[in-house]
mmCIF file of C-alpha atoms in Angstrom:
data_model
loop_
_atom_site.group_PDB
_atom_site.id
_atom_site.type_symbol
_atom_site.label_atom_id
_atom_site.label_comp_id
_atom_site.label_asym_id
_atom_site.label_seq_id
_atom_site.Cartn_x
_atom_site.Cartn_y
_atom_site.Cartn_z
ATOM 1 C CA UNK A 1128 0.000 0.000 0.000
ATOM 2 C CA UNK A 1129 2.726 2.616 0.806
ATOM 3 C CA UNK A 1130 4.188 1.969 -2.664
ATOM 4 C CA UNK A 1131 0.803 2.760 -4.281
ATOM 5 C CA UNK A 1132 0.338 5.965 -2.292
ATOM 6 C CA UNK A 1133 3.734 7.476 -3.229
ATOM 7 C CA UNK A 1134 2.799 8.437 -6.861
ATOM 8 C CA UNK A 1135 -0.471 9.958 -5.596
ATOM 9 C CA UNK A 1136 1.425 12.008 -2.987
ATOM 10 C CA UNK A 1137 3.848 13.329 -5.613
ATOM 11 C CA UNK A 1138 0.953 14.311 -7.869
ATOM 12 C CA UNK A 1139 -0.699 16.226 -5.010
ATOM 13 C CA UNK A 1140 2.485 18.104 -4.240
ATOM 14 C CA UNK A 1141 2.866 18.915 -7.947
ATOM 15 C CA UNK A 1142 -0.670 20.366 -8.108
ATOM 16 C CA UNK A 1143 -0.421 22.249 -4.793
ATOM 17 C CA UNK A 1144 0.910 25.526 -6.294
ATOM 18 C CA UNK A 1145 -2.062 25.643 -8.656
ATOM 19 C CA UNK A 1146 -4.427 25.508 -5.677
ATOM 20 C CA UNK A 1147 -2.709 28.262 -3.707
ATOM 21 C CA UNK A 1148 -4.153 31.813 -3.729
ATOM 22 C CA UNK A 1149 -3.298 33.562 -6.985
ATOM 23 C CA UNK A 1150 -2.763 30.268 -8.765
ATOM 24 C CA UNK A 1151 1.006 30.972 -9.127
ATOM 25 C CA UNK A 1152 2.948 27.864 -10.097
ATOM 26 C CA UNK A 1153 6.732 27.560 -9.642
ATOM 27 C CA UNK A 1154 6.881 24.634 -12.053
ATOM 28 C CA UNK A 1155 5.797 26.205 -15.309
ATOM 29 C CA UNK A 1156 7.850 28.958 -16.915
ATOM 30 C CA UNK A 1157 11.042 28.015 -15.049
ATOM 31 C CA UNK A 1158 13.953 30.431 -15.745
ATOM 32 C CA UNK A 1159 17.624 29.805 -14.974
ATOM 33 C CA UNK A 1160 18.196 33.528 -14.417
ATOM 34 C CA UNK A 1161 17.831 34.804 -10.909
ATOM 35 C CA UNK A 1162 17.141 37.872 -8.899
ATOM 36 C CA UNK A 1163 16.488 37.846 -5.189
ATOM 37 C CA UNK A 1164 13.541 39.785 -3.894
ATOM 38 C CA UNK A 1165 12.838 40.145 -0.189
ATOM 39 C CA UNK A 1166 9.245 39.500 0.857
ATOM 40 C CA UNK A 1167 8.343 40.550 4.385
ATOM 41 C CA UNK A 1168 7.108 37.676 6.505
ATOM 42 C CA UNK A 1169 6.011 39.826 9.414
ATOM 43 C CA UNK A 1170 8.953 39.125 11.735
ATOM 44 C CA UNK A 1171 11.607 41.325 10.204
ATOM 45 C CA UNK A 1172 13.166 38.528 8.201
ATOM 46 C CA UNK A 1173 12.952 38.078 4.476
ATOM 47 C CA UNK A 1174 12.153 35.205 2.201
ATOM 48 C CA UNK A 1175 13.852 34.887 -1.182
ATOM 49 C CA UNK A 1176 12.512 33.770 -4.531
ATOM 50 C CA UNK A 1177 13.547 33.831 -8.194
ATOM 51 C CA UNK A 1178 11.751 36.191 -10.534
ATOM 52 C CA UNK A 1179 13.706 35.631 -13.771
ATOM 53 C CA UNK A 1180 15.954 38.695 -13.560
ATOM 54 C CA UNK A 1181 19.643 37.971 -14.229
ATOM 55 C CA UNK A 1182 22.644 39.538 -12.516
ATOM 56 C CA UNK A 1183 25.513 40.117 -14.967
ATOM 57 C CA UNK A 1184 29.098 41.023 -14.046
ATOM 58 C CA UNK A 1185 31.395 42.101 -16.866
ATOM 59 C CA UNK A 1186 34.791 43.657 -17.551
ATOM 60 C CA UNK A 1187 35.719 45.736 -20.579
ATOM 61 C CA UNK A 1188 39.260 44.316 -20.463
ATOM 62 C CA UNK A 1189 40.672 40.871 -19.756
ATOM 63 C CA UNK A 1190 44.100 42.287 -18.866
ATOM 64 C CA UNK A 1191 45.572 45.627 -17.850
ATOM 65 C CA UNK A 1192 49.171 46.754 -18.256
ATOM 66 C CA UNK A 1193 50.732 49.410 -16.057
ATOM 67 C CA UNK A 1194 54.067 50.636 -14.771
ATOM 68 C CA UNK A 1195 55.541 50.212 -11.323
ATOM 69 C CA UNK A 1196 54.720 53.072 -8.952
ATOM 70 C CA UNK A 1197 51.754 54.242 -11.034
ATOM 71 C CA UNK A 1198 48.023 53.585 -10.615
ATOM 72 C CA UNK A 1199 45.950 50.990 -12.461
ATOM 73 C CA UNK A 1200 42.195 50.589 -12.869
ATOM 74 C CA UNK A 1201 40.788 47.063 -13.229
ATOM 75 C CA UNK A 1202 37.344 47.342 -14.898
ATOM 76 C CA UNK A 1203 34.305 45.671 -13.349
ATOM 77 C CA UNK A 1204 30.665 46.570 -13.904
ATOM 78 C CA UNK A 1205 27.443 44.829 -12.927
ATOM 79 C CA UNK A 1206 23.844 45.223 -14.061
ATOM 80 C CA UNK A 1207 20.587 43.305 -14.210
ATOM 81 C CA UNK A 1208 18.636 42.043 -17.200
ATOM 82 C CA UNK A 1209 16.002 43.337 -17.399
ATOM 83 C CA UNK A 1210 17.037 46.497 -15.569
ATOM 84 C CA UNK A 1211 15.486 47.029 -12.154
ATOM 85 C CA UNK A 1212 13.514 50.048 -11.040
ATOM 86 C CA UNK A 1213 14.484 49.575 -7.393
ATOM 87 C CA UNK A 1214 18.162 49.475 -6.317
ATOM 88 C CA UNK A 1215 19.415 46.208 -4.858
ATOM 89 C CA UNK A 1216 21.612 45.828 -1.795
ATOM 90 C CA UNK A 1217 24.733 44.110 -3.139
ATOM 91 C CA UNK A 1218 28.162 43.309 -1.762
ATOM 92 C CA UNK A 1219 31.352 43.494 -3.835
ATOM 93 C CA UNK A 1220 34.515 41.532 -3.125
ATOM 94 C CA UNK A 1221 37.846 41.876 -4.927
ATOM 95 C CA UNK A 1222 40.394 39.083 -4.466
ATOM 96 C CA UNK A 1223 43.809 38.385 -5.951
ATOM 97 C CA UNK A 1224 45.674 35.338 -7.219
ATOM 98 C CA UNK A 1225 49.439 36.074 -7.485
ATOM 99 C CA UNK A 1226 51.063 35.691 -10.894
ATOM 100 C CA UNK A 1227 53.053 32.640 -9.830
ATOM 101 C CA UNK A 1228 49.854 30.701 -9.009
ATOM 102 C CA UNK A 1229 47.435 32.018 -11.650
ATOM 103 C CA UNK A 1230 46.183 29.311 -13.991
ATOM 104 C CA UNK A 1231 43.823 29.072 -16.944
ATOM 105 C CA UNK A 1232 41.108 28.164 -16.349
ATOM 106 C CA UNK A 1233 40.848 28.960 -12.645
ATOM 107 C CA UNK A 1234 40.353 25.821 -10.604
ATOM 108 C CA UNK A 1235 38.631 25.472 -7.199
ATOM 109 C CA UNK A 1236 42.085 24.877 -5.726
ATOM 110 C CA UNK A 1237 43.246 28.211 -7.145
ATOM 111 C CA UNK A 1238 40.250 29.993 -5.611
ATOM 112 C CA UNK A 1239 41.360 28.692 -2.228
ATOM 113 C CA UNK A 1240 44.719 30.443 -2.675
ATOM 114 C CA UNK A 1241 43.169 33.835 -3.371
ATOM 115 C CA UNK A 1242 43.981 36.752 -1.111
ATOM 116 C CA UNK A 1243 41.292 39.270 -0.191
ATOM 117 C CA UNK A 1244 41.983 42.731 -1.545
ATOM 118 C CA UNK A 1245 38.864 44.590 -0.429
ATOM 119 C CA UNK A 1246 35.138 44.217 0.250
ATOM 120 C CA UNK A 1247 32.457 46.876 -0.030
ATOM 121 C CA UNK A 1248 28.761 47.230 0.709
ATOM 122 C CA UNK A 1249 27.064 50.535 0.102
ATOM 123 C CA UNK A 1250 29.389 53.303 1.228
ATOM 124 C CA UNK A 1251 31.345 51.018 3.535
ATOM 125 C CA UNK A 1252 34.504 49.326 2.364
ATOM 126 C CA UNK A 1253 37.564 47.631 3.826
ATOM 127 C CA UNK A 1254 40.938 46.763 2.310
ATOM 128 C CA UNK A 1255 43.353 44.100 3.510
ATOM 129 C CA UNK A 1256 47.027 43.208 3.862
ATOM 130 C CA UNK A 1257 49.509 44.853 1.560
ATOM 131 C CA UNK A 1258 46.631 46.506 -0.326
ATOM 132 C CA UNK A 1259 45.389 48.389 2.716
ATOM 133 C CA UNK A 1260 45.259 52.101 1.964
ATOM 134 C CA UNK A 1261 46.230 51.578 -1.708
ATOM 135 C CA UNK A 1262 42.902 50.482 -3.216
ATOM 136 C CA UNK A 1263 39.451 51.971 -3.747
ATOM 137 C CA UNK A 1264 36.378 51.487 -5.942
ATOM 138 C CA UNK A 1265 36.043 53.904 -8.856
ATOM 139 C CA UNK A 1266 32.207 54.154 -8.747
ATOM 140 C CA UNK A 1267 32.052 56.476 -11.765
ATOM 141 C CA UNK A 1268 28.525 55.297 -12.660
ATOM 142 C CA UNK A 1269 25.808 52.998 -11.270
ATOM 143 C CA UNK A 1270 27.145 49.459 -11.164
ATOM 144 C CA UNK A 1271 30.783 50.534 -11.583
ATOM 145 C CA UNK A 1272 32.876 48.483 -9.148
ATOM 146 C CA UNK A 1273 36.236 48.921 -10.920
ATOM 147 C CA UNK A 1274 39.237 48.560 -8.629
ATOM 148 C CA UNK A 1275 41.806 51.363 -8.525
ATOM 149 C CA UNK A 1276 45.230 50.311 -7.204
ATOM 150 C CA UNK A 1277 47.722 53.042 -6.333
ATOM 151 C CA UNK A 1278 51.498 52.848 -5.892
ATOM 152 C CA UNK A 1279 51.794 49.635 -7.898
ATOM 153 C CA UNK A 1280 54.432 47.219 -6.636
ATOM 154 C CA UNK A 1281 56.297 44.395 -8.377
ATOM 155 C CA UNK A 1282 54.339 41.758 -6.496
ATOM 156 C CA UNK A 1283 50.936 43.203 -7.447
ATOM 157 C CA UNK A 1284 50.925 41.283 -10.737
ATOM 158 C CA UNK A 1285 48.446 38.451 -11.067
ATOM 159 C CA UNK A 1286 44.766 37.704 -11.590
ATOM 160 C CA UNK A 1287 42.116 39.776 -9.804
ATOM 161 C CA UNK A 1288 38.538 38.605 -9.358
ATOM 162 C CA UNK A 1289 35.586 40.977 -9.003
ATOM 163 C CA UNK A 1290 32.718 39.178 -7.289
ATOM 164 C CA UNK A 1291 29.266 40.772 -6.929
ATOM 165 C CA UNK A 1292 27.067 39.105 -4.336
ATOM 166 C CA UNK A 1293 23.283 39.481 -4.272
ATOM 167 C CA UNK A 1294 21.604 37.449 -1.568
ATOM 168 C CA UNK A 1295 22.814 33.866 -1.721
ATOM 169 C CA UNK A 1296 24.051 34.022 -5.313
ATOM 170 C CA UNK A 1297 27.046 35.705 -6.893
ATOM 171 C CA UNK A 1298 28.659 36.345 -10.266
ATOM 172 C CA UNK A 1299 32.290 37.215 -10.943
ATOM 173 C CA UNK A 1300 34.794 38.221 -13.613
ATOM 174 C CA UNK A 1301 38.595 38.182 -13.652
ATOM 175 C CA UNK A 1302 41.143 40.739 -14.875
ATOM 176 C CA UNK A 1303 44.897 40.120 -15.192
ATOM 177 C CA UNK A 1304 47.303 42.864 -14.084
ATOM 178 C CA UNK A 1305 50.689 42.997 -15.792
ATOM 179 C CA UNK A 1306 53.577 45.378 -15.227
ATOM 180 C CA UNK A 1307 55.674 46.590 -18.120
ATOM 181 C CA UNK A 1308 59.271 45.691 -17.451
ATOM 182 C CA UNK A 1309 62.266 43.628 -18.478
ATOM 183 C CA UNK A 1310 63.389 40.025 -17.886
ATOM 184 C CA UNK A 1311 67.058 39.320 -17.318
ATOM 185 C CA UNK A 1312 69.009 36.146 -16.492
ATOM 186 C CA UNK A 1313 70.893 36.155 -13.220
ATOM 187 C CA UNK A 1314 73.467 33.778 -11.752
ATOM 188 C CA UNK A 1315 75.458 33.552 -8.539
ATOM 189 C CA UNK A 1316 78.914 35.001 -7.931
ATOM 190 C CA UNK A 1317 79.973 31.367 -7.473
ATOM 191 C CA UNK A 1318 79.009 30.526 -11.049
ATOM 192 C CA UNK A 1319 76.082 28.978 -12.864
ATOM 193 C CA UNK A 1320 73.470 26.720 -11.273
ATOM 194 C CA UNK A 1321 73.918 27.620 -7.611
ATOM 195 C CA UNK A 1322 70.352 28.691 -6.712
ATOM 196 C CA UNK A 1323 67.598 26.487 -5.433
ATOM 197 C CA UNK A 1324 64.135 27.989 -5.934
ATOM 198 C CA UNK A 1325 64.192 30.018 -2.727
ATOM 199 C CA UNK A 1326 67.728 31.209 -3.332
ATOM 200 C CA UNK A 1327 66.652 32.386 -6.790
ATOM 201 C CA UNK A 1328 63.711 34.252 -5.266
ATOM 202 C CA UNK A 1329 66.018 36.004 -2.822
ATOM 203 C CA UNK A 1330 68.632 36.782 -5.478
ATOM 204 C CA UNK A 1331 66.059 38.552 -7.649
ATOM 205 C CA UNK A 1332 64.643 40.412 -4.654
ATOM 206 C CA UNK A 1333 68.135 41.584 -3.686
ATOM 207 C CA UNK A 1334 68.456 43.139 -7.154
ATOM 208 C CA UNK A 1335 65.131 45.022 -6.966
ATOM 209 C CA UNK A 1336 63.308 42.405 -9.025
ATOM 210 C CA UNK A 1337 61.112 39.321 -8.697
ATOM 211 C CA UNK A 1338 61.264 35.875 -10.270
ATOM 212 C CA UNK A 1339 59.789 36.173 -13.763
ATOM 213 C CA UNK A 1340 56.548 34.425 -14.673
ATOM 214 C CA UNK A 1341 56.249 32.145 -17.687
ATOM 215 C CA UNK A 1342 54.294 34.857 -19.519
ATOM 216 C CA UNK A 1343 56.999 37.446 -18.834
ATOM 217 C CA UNK A 1344 59.749 35.118 -20.069
ATOM 218 C CA UNK A 1345 57.708 34.271 -23.152
ATOM 219 C CA UNK A 1346 57.310 37.967 -24.031
ATOM 220 C CA UNK A 1347 61.053 38.462 -23.489
ATOM 221 C CA UNK A 1348 61.759 35.538 -25.845
ATOM 222 C CA UNK A 1349 59.452 37.091 -28.447
ATOM 223 C CA UNK A 1350 61.501 40.284 -28.073
ATOM 224 C CA UNK A 1351 64.695 38.348 -28.814
ATOM 225 C CA UNK A 1352 66.000 37.090 -25.462
ATOM 226 C CA UNK A 1353 68.333 34.141 -26.123
ATOM 227 C CA UNK A 1354 69.978 32.476 -23.128
ATOM 228 C CA UNK A 1355 71.322 28.953 -22.948
ATOM 229 C CA UNK A 1356 71.403 28.552 -19.145
ATOM 230 C CA UNK A 1357 68.280 27.193 -17.436
ATOM 231 C CA UNK A 1358 66.704 29.325 -14.730
ATOM 232 C CA UNK A 1359 63.902 29.239 -12.183
ATOM 233 C CA UNK A 1360 60.543 30.894 -12.862
ATOM 234 C CA UNK A 1361 57.944 32.036 -10.349
ATOM 235 C CA UNK A 1362 55.798 28.907 -10.763
ATOM 236 C CA UNK A 1363 58.643 26.580 -9.784
ATOM 237 C CA UNK A 1364 59.432 25.457 -13.330
ATOM 238 C CA UNK A 1365 62.895 25.682 -14.886
ATOM 239 C CA UNK A 1366 63.157 26.981 -18.453
ATOM 240 C CA UNK A 1367 65.326 28.946 -20.845
ATOM 241 C CA UNK A 1368 64.664 30.945 -24.071
ATOM 242 C CA UNK A 1369 66.308 30.100 -27.390
ATOM 243 C CA UNK A 1370 65.881 32.224 -30.509
ATOM 244 C CA UNK A 1371 68.789 30.639 -32.434
ATOM 245 C CA UNK A 1372 68.701 26.813 -32.062
ATOM 246 C CA UNK A 1373 72.137 25.253 -31.618
ATOM 247 C CA UNK A 1374 73.887 22.235 -30.143
ATOM 248 C CA UNK A 1375 74.204 22.329 -26.391
ATOM 249 C CA UNK A 1376 71.031 24.421 -26.085
ATOM 250 C CA UNK A 1377 68.417 21.768 -26.730
ATOM 251 C CA UNK A 1378 69.794 20.854 -30.153
ATOM 252 C CA UNK A 1379 70.020 22.569 -33.522
ATOM 253 C CA UNK A 1380 67.139 20.504 -34.910
ATOM 254 C CA UNK A 1381 64.574 21.974 -32.496
ATOM 255 C CA UNK A 1382 62.510 25.040 -33.332
ATOM 256 C CA UNK A 1383 63.121 28.290 -31.439
ATOM 257 C CA UNK A 1384 61.163 28.617 -28.216
ATOM 258 C CA UNK A 1385 61.244 28.117 -24.478
ATOM 259 C CA UNK A 1386 63.038 24.938 -23.449
ATOM 260 C CA UNK A 1387 61.480 23.511 -20.295
ATOM 261 C CA UNK A 1388 62.717 21.162 -17.596
ATOM 262 C CA UNK A 1389 59.250 21.274 -16.037
ATOM 263 C CA UNK A 1390 58.655 21.493 -12.302
ATOM 264 C CA UNK A 1391 61.774 20.837 -10.243
ATOM 265 C CA UNK A 1392 62.346 20.207 -6.531
ATOM 266 C CA UNK A 1393 62.448 23.651 -4.953
ATOM 267 C CA UNK A 1394 64.975 22.693 -2.290
ATOM 268 C CA UNK A 1395 67.191 20.084 -3.932
ATOM 269 C CA UNK A 1396 67.657 21.264 -7.520
ATOM 270 C CA UNK A 1397 69.917 24.183 -8.426
ATOM 271 C CA UNK A 1398 69.801 26.467 -11.458
ATOM 272 C CA UNK A 1399 70.121 30.142 -12.367
ATOM 273 C CA UNK A 1400 67.233 32.619 -12.160
ATOM 274 C CA UNK A 1401 65.182 34.667 -14.582
ATOM 275 C CA UNK A 1402 64.317 37.928 -12.860
ATOM 276 C CA UNK A 1403 61.746 40.554 -13.775
ATOM 277 C CA UNK A 1404 62.278 44.246 -13.073
ATOM 278 C CA UNK A 1405 59.881 47.117 -13.728
ATOM 279 C CA UNK A 1406 60.395 50.861 -13.917
ATOM 280 C CA UNK A 1407 61.990 52.604 -10.956
ATOM 281 C CA UNK A 1408 60.911 55.869 -9.359
ATOM 282 C CA UNK A 1409 64.412 57.250 -9.115
ATOM 283 C CA UNK A 1410 67.244 57.735 -11.587
ATOM 284 C CA UNK A 1411 70.096 55.433 -12.509
ATOM 285 C CA UNK A 1412 73.193 57.278 -13.708
ATOM 286 C CA UNK A 1413 76.887 56.774 -14.366
ATOM 287 C CA UNK A 1414 78.805 58.766 -11.783
ATOM 288 C CA UNK A 1415 81.325 61.172 -13.261
ATOM 289 C CA UNK A 1416 84.383 60.712 -11.084
ATOM 290 C CA UNK A 1417 88.004 61.803 -11.627
ATOM 291 C CA UNK A 1418 89.421 58.289 -11.296
ATOM 292 C CA UNK A 1419 88.439 54.639 -11.599
ATOM 293 C CA UNK A 1420 87.246 52.964 -8.399
ATOM 294 C CA UNK A 1421 87.448 49.613 -6.696
ATOM 295 C CA UNK A 1422 84.181 48.223 -5.330
ATOM 296 C CA UNK A 1423 84.501 49.734 -1.835
ATOM 297 C CA UNK A 1424 85.405 53.122 -3.274
ATOM 298 C CA UNK A 1425 82.482 52.896 -5.705
ATOM 299 C CA UNK A 1426 79.984 52.354 -2.879
ATOM 300 C CA UNK A 1427 81.422 55.307 -0.981
ATOM 301 C CA UNK A 1428 81.435 57.531 -4.079
ATOM 302 C CA UNK A 1429 77.691 57.004 -4.657
ATOM 303 C CA UNK A 1430 77.005 57.713 -0.975
ATOM 304 C CA UNK A 1431 79.019 60.934 -1.157
ATOM 305 C CA UNK A 1432 76.881 61.943 -4.151
ATOM 306 C CA UNK A 1433 73.685 61.449 -2.131
ATOM 307 C CA UNK A 1434 72.845 58.149 -3.804
ATOM 308 C CA UNK A 1435 73.260 54.398 -3.460
ATOM 309 C CA UNK A 1436 75.115 52.074 -5.749
ATOM 310 C CA UNK A 1437 72.607 50.773 -8.312
ATOM 311 C CA UNK A 1438 71.243 47.239 -8.335
ATOM 312 C CA UNK A 1439 71.176 44.992 -11.378
ATOM 313 C CA UNK A 1440 67.390 45.167 -11.736
ATOM 314 C CA UNK A 1441 67.515 48.953 -11.596
ATOM 315 C CA UNK A 1442 70.123 49.100 -14.349
ATOM 316 C CA UNK A 1443 68.121 46.766 -16.598
ATOM 317 C CA UNK A 1444 64.930 48.779 -16.012
ATOM 318 C CA UNK A 1445 66.731 52.045 -16.748
ATOM 319 C CA UNK A 1446 68.164 50.550 -19.938
ATOM 320 C CA UNK A 1447 64.943 49.003 -21.239
ATOM 321 C CA UNK A 1448 62.338 51.479 -20.028
ATOM 322 C CA UNK A 1449 64.256 54.757 -19.771
ATOM 323 C CA UNK A 1450 66.706 54.363 -22.653
ATOM 324 C CA UNK A 1451 69.876 54.541 -20.538
ATOM 325 C CA UNK A 1452 72.845 54.242 -22.904
ATOM 326 C CA UNK A 1453 76.412 54.389 -21.605
ATOM 327 C CA UNK A 1454 79.528 52.760 -23.007
ATOM 328 C CA UNK A 1455 81.340 52.756 -19.653
ATOM 329 C CA UNK A 1456 81.668 49.688 -17.450
ATOM 330 C CA UNK A 1457 80.621 50.296 -13.867
ATOM 331 C CA UNK A 1458 80.225 48.536 -10.539
ATOM 332 C CA UNK A 1459 76.780 47.460 -9.316
ATOM 333 C CA UNK A 1460 75.585 46.557 -5.834
ATOM 334 C CA UNK A 1461 76.070 42.790 -6.232
ATOM 335 C CA UNK A 1462 79.754 43.183 -7.140
ATOM 336 C CA UNK A 1463 79.183 42.716 -10.861
ATOM 337 C CA UNK A 1464 80.368 45.120 -13.564
ATOM 338 C CA UNK A 1465 78.011 46.015 -16.425
ATOM 339 C CA UNK A 1466 76.997 48.777 -18.808
ATOM 340 C CA UNK A 1467 73.795 49.504 -20.804
ATOM 341 C CA UNK A 1468 73.701 49.979 -24.575
ATOM 342 C CA UNK A 1469 70.543 51.021 -26.433
ATOM 343 C CA UNK A 1470 72.316 52.059 -29.648
ATOM 344 C CA UNK A 1471 74.934 49.501 -30.618
ATOM 345 C CA UNK A 1472 78.187 50.942 -31.941
ATOM 346 C CA UNK A 1473 81.847 49.963 -32.372
ATOM 347 C CA UNK A 1474 83.884 49.320 -29.221
ATOM 348 C CA UNK A 1475 80.702 48.914 -27.139
ATOM 349 C CA UNK A 1476 80.152 45.183 -27.358
ATOM 350 C CA UNK A 1477 77.926 43.129 -29.695
ATOM 351 C CA UNK A 1478 75.885 44.552 -32.529
ATOM 352 C CA UNK A 1479 72.595 44.247 -30.612
ATOM 353 C CA UNK A 1480 71.320 46.487 -27.805
ATOM 354 C CA UNK A 1481 71.601 45.061 -24.294
ATOM 355 C CA UNK A 1482 73.256 45.236 -20.914
ATOM 356 C CA UNK A 1483 76.868 44.102 -21.300
ATOM 357 C CA UNK A 1484 78.388 42.156 -18.436
ATOM 358 C CA UNK A 1485 81.932 41.650 -17.191
ATOM 359 C CA UNK A 1486 80.675 39.141 -14.623
ATOM 360 C CA UNK A 1487 82.063 39.362 -11.093
ATOM 361 C CA UNK A 1488 85.662 40.580 -11.306
ATOM 362 C CA UNK A 1489 87.899 40.863 -8.216
ATOM 363 C CA UNK A 1490 86.594 43.686 -6.031
ATOM 364 C CA UNK A 1491 90.014 45.316 -6.072
ATOM 365 C CA UNK A 1492 89.878 46.083 -9.803
ATOM 366 C CA UNK A 1493 89.111 49.618 -10.947
ATOM 367 C CA UNK A 1494 85.982 50.592 -12.899
ATOM 368 C CA UNK A 1495 83.363 53.302 -12.925
ATOM 369 C CA UNK A 1496 80.109 53.031 -10.959
ATOM 370 C CA UNK A 1497 76.375 53.280 -11.587
ATOM 371 C CA UNK A 1498 74.422 55.035 -8.843
ATOM 372 C CA UNK A 1499 70.715 55.194 -8.042
ATOM 373 C CA UNK A 1500 68.981 58.217 -6.597
#
C-alpha cells in the first residue's frame, strides 16, 4: 500500500501551487536567471525567490598593463537584465591570485589560494594586507565596481577577481594585471646553477626584481632574449629561451622557443634565475668621477653623491624602459660590472642592444660606478 500511495502524494504536491491563492505555479515557466527579492514575513526577516531577472558582471578588459609606482584601474561593472527600477543591496569583493599561481582556467584549488583585496557594501569598504590604503572602488557610474590600485608594486601582478554578491548568489569576472618591465638572467657570484628555488627568489629580490613568470619570459623571448642557461621561474618550473637553435642548447634541430625542464624540486635542484624588473621611481646614472674605483670606493662615491650604488634590476629597467645608454663599465651593488647599450656601436660590445656584463671581477679592480637616486 505505501508503494501505491507514493505516486499519488507526488501528484498532489505537484498540483499544490495551482491551488494556492493567486494560482502561481513555480513549475511552469522556469527560468535559470535569478534575482532575489525580499518579501516581508512579518517578523523582520525576508524570504527569497527567483523572478527571472539575471545579474551580470562584466569587464571591458581581460588584462591591464601598467608601470611600477603608477596607478591601475581594473574594470568591473554589474547590471541586471532586465534592468530594475528599485536598487538592490549588493556586496562586492575583490580578491587576488598572485602571478606565480594564476592558472587558466581557474580551478577550485586556485580559488582557495586567493587573497582578499577589499570588500564593499554601500558606502562602507575595507581593504586588507599589503593593499590596505592603496585600493578603492572607482564608482564612476551605477554598477561601476572597478578597482583602482595606487602605488603599484612588483608583487601586485596576477589575476584579480571581481565578485558581486546578491543574496545567496554571486557572479564574478577576472582581470589580469601585468607590469611593463624587463626580464634578465641572473646567476650567482659562485658561477652557474647555484640557486635552489628560494635562493633564486632572494637573489632577484636583492636586485630590486622578482622571479619572472612564464608569460613574462615568453614575451622576453618574443623580443629576442636568447639564453642557454636554465633558470627558475615564479611557478617553480625551470626553463630557458632560445631564438637561435644550436647544439648544447636543446639541439640545432629543435625550433626556437622556451626549453622547459618542467617542475623541479624547490629545495634540492639548483639552477640560475630569470628575474623581472619594472620601472623605478628614481634615476640610474653613471657617476662622473676623476678616477676609476674599486668596489669599496664605488659604494662610498655614490654615498658621497647622495645616492646608493645601483642594483642589477635597476640598471636593466633604466636601460629598457628609460633608454639609458652608456659605453662605460661600472660597478653594481652585487659586485658585478656592467653597462647599458641602447644604440649599438663599435667598441661597445655586440651589434645588438643590451646590458653588457663583465661578470664578477675581483673587487680590487678599478671601474666606474652606476648610482641610483
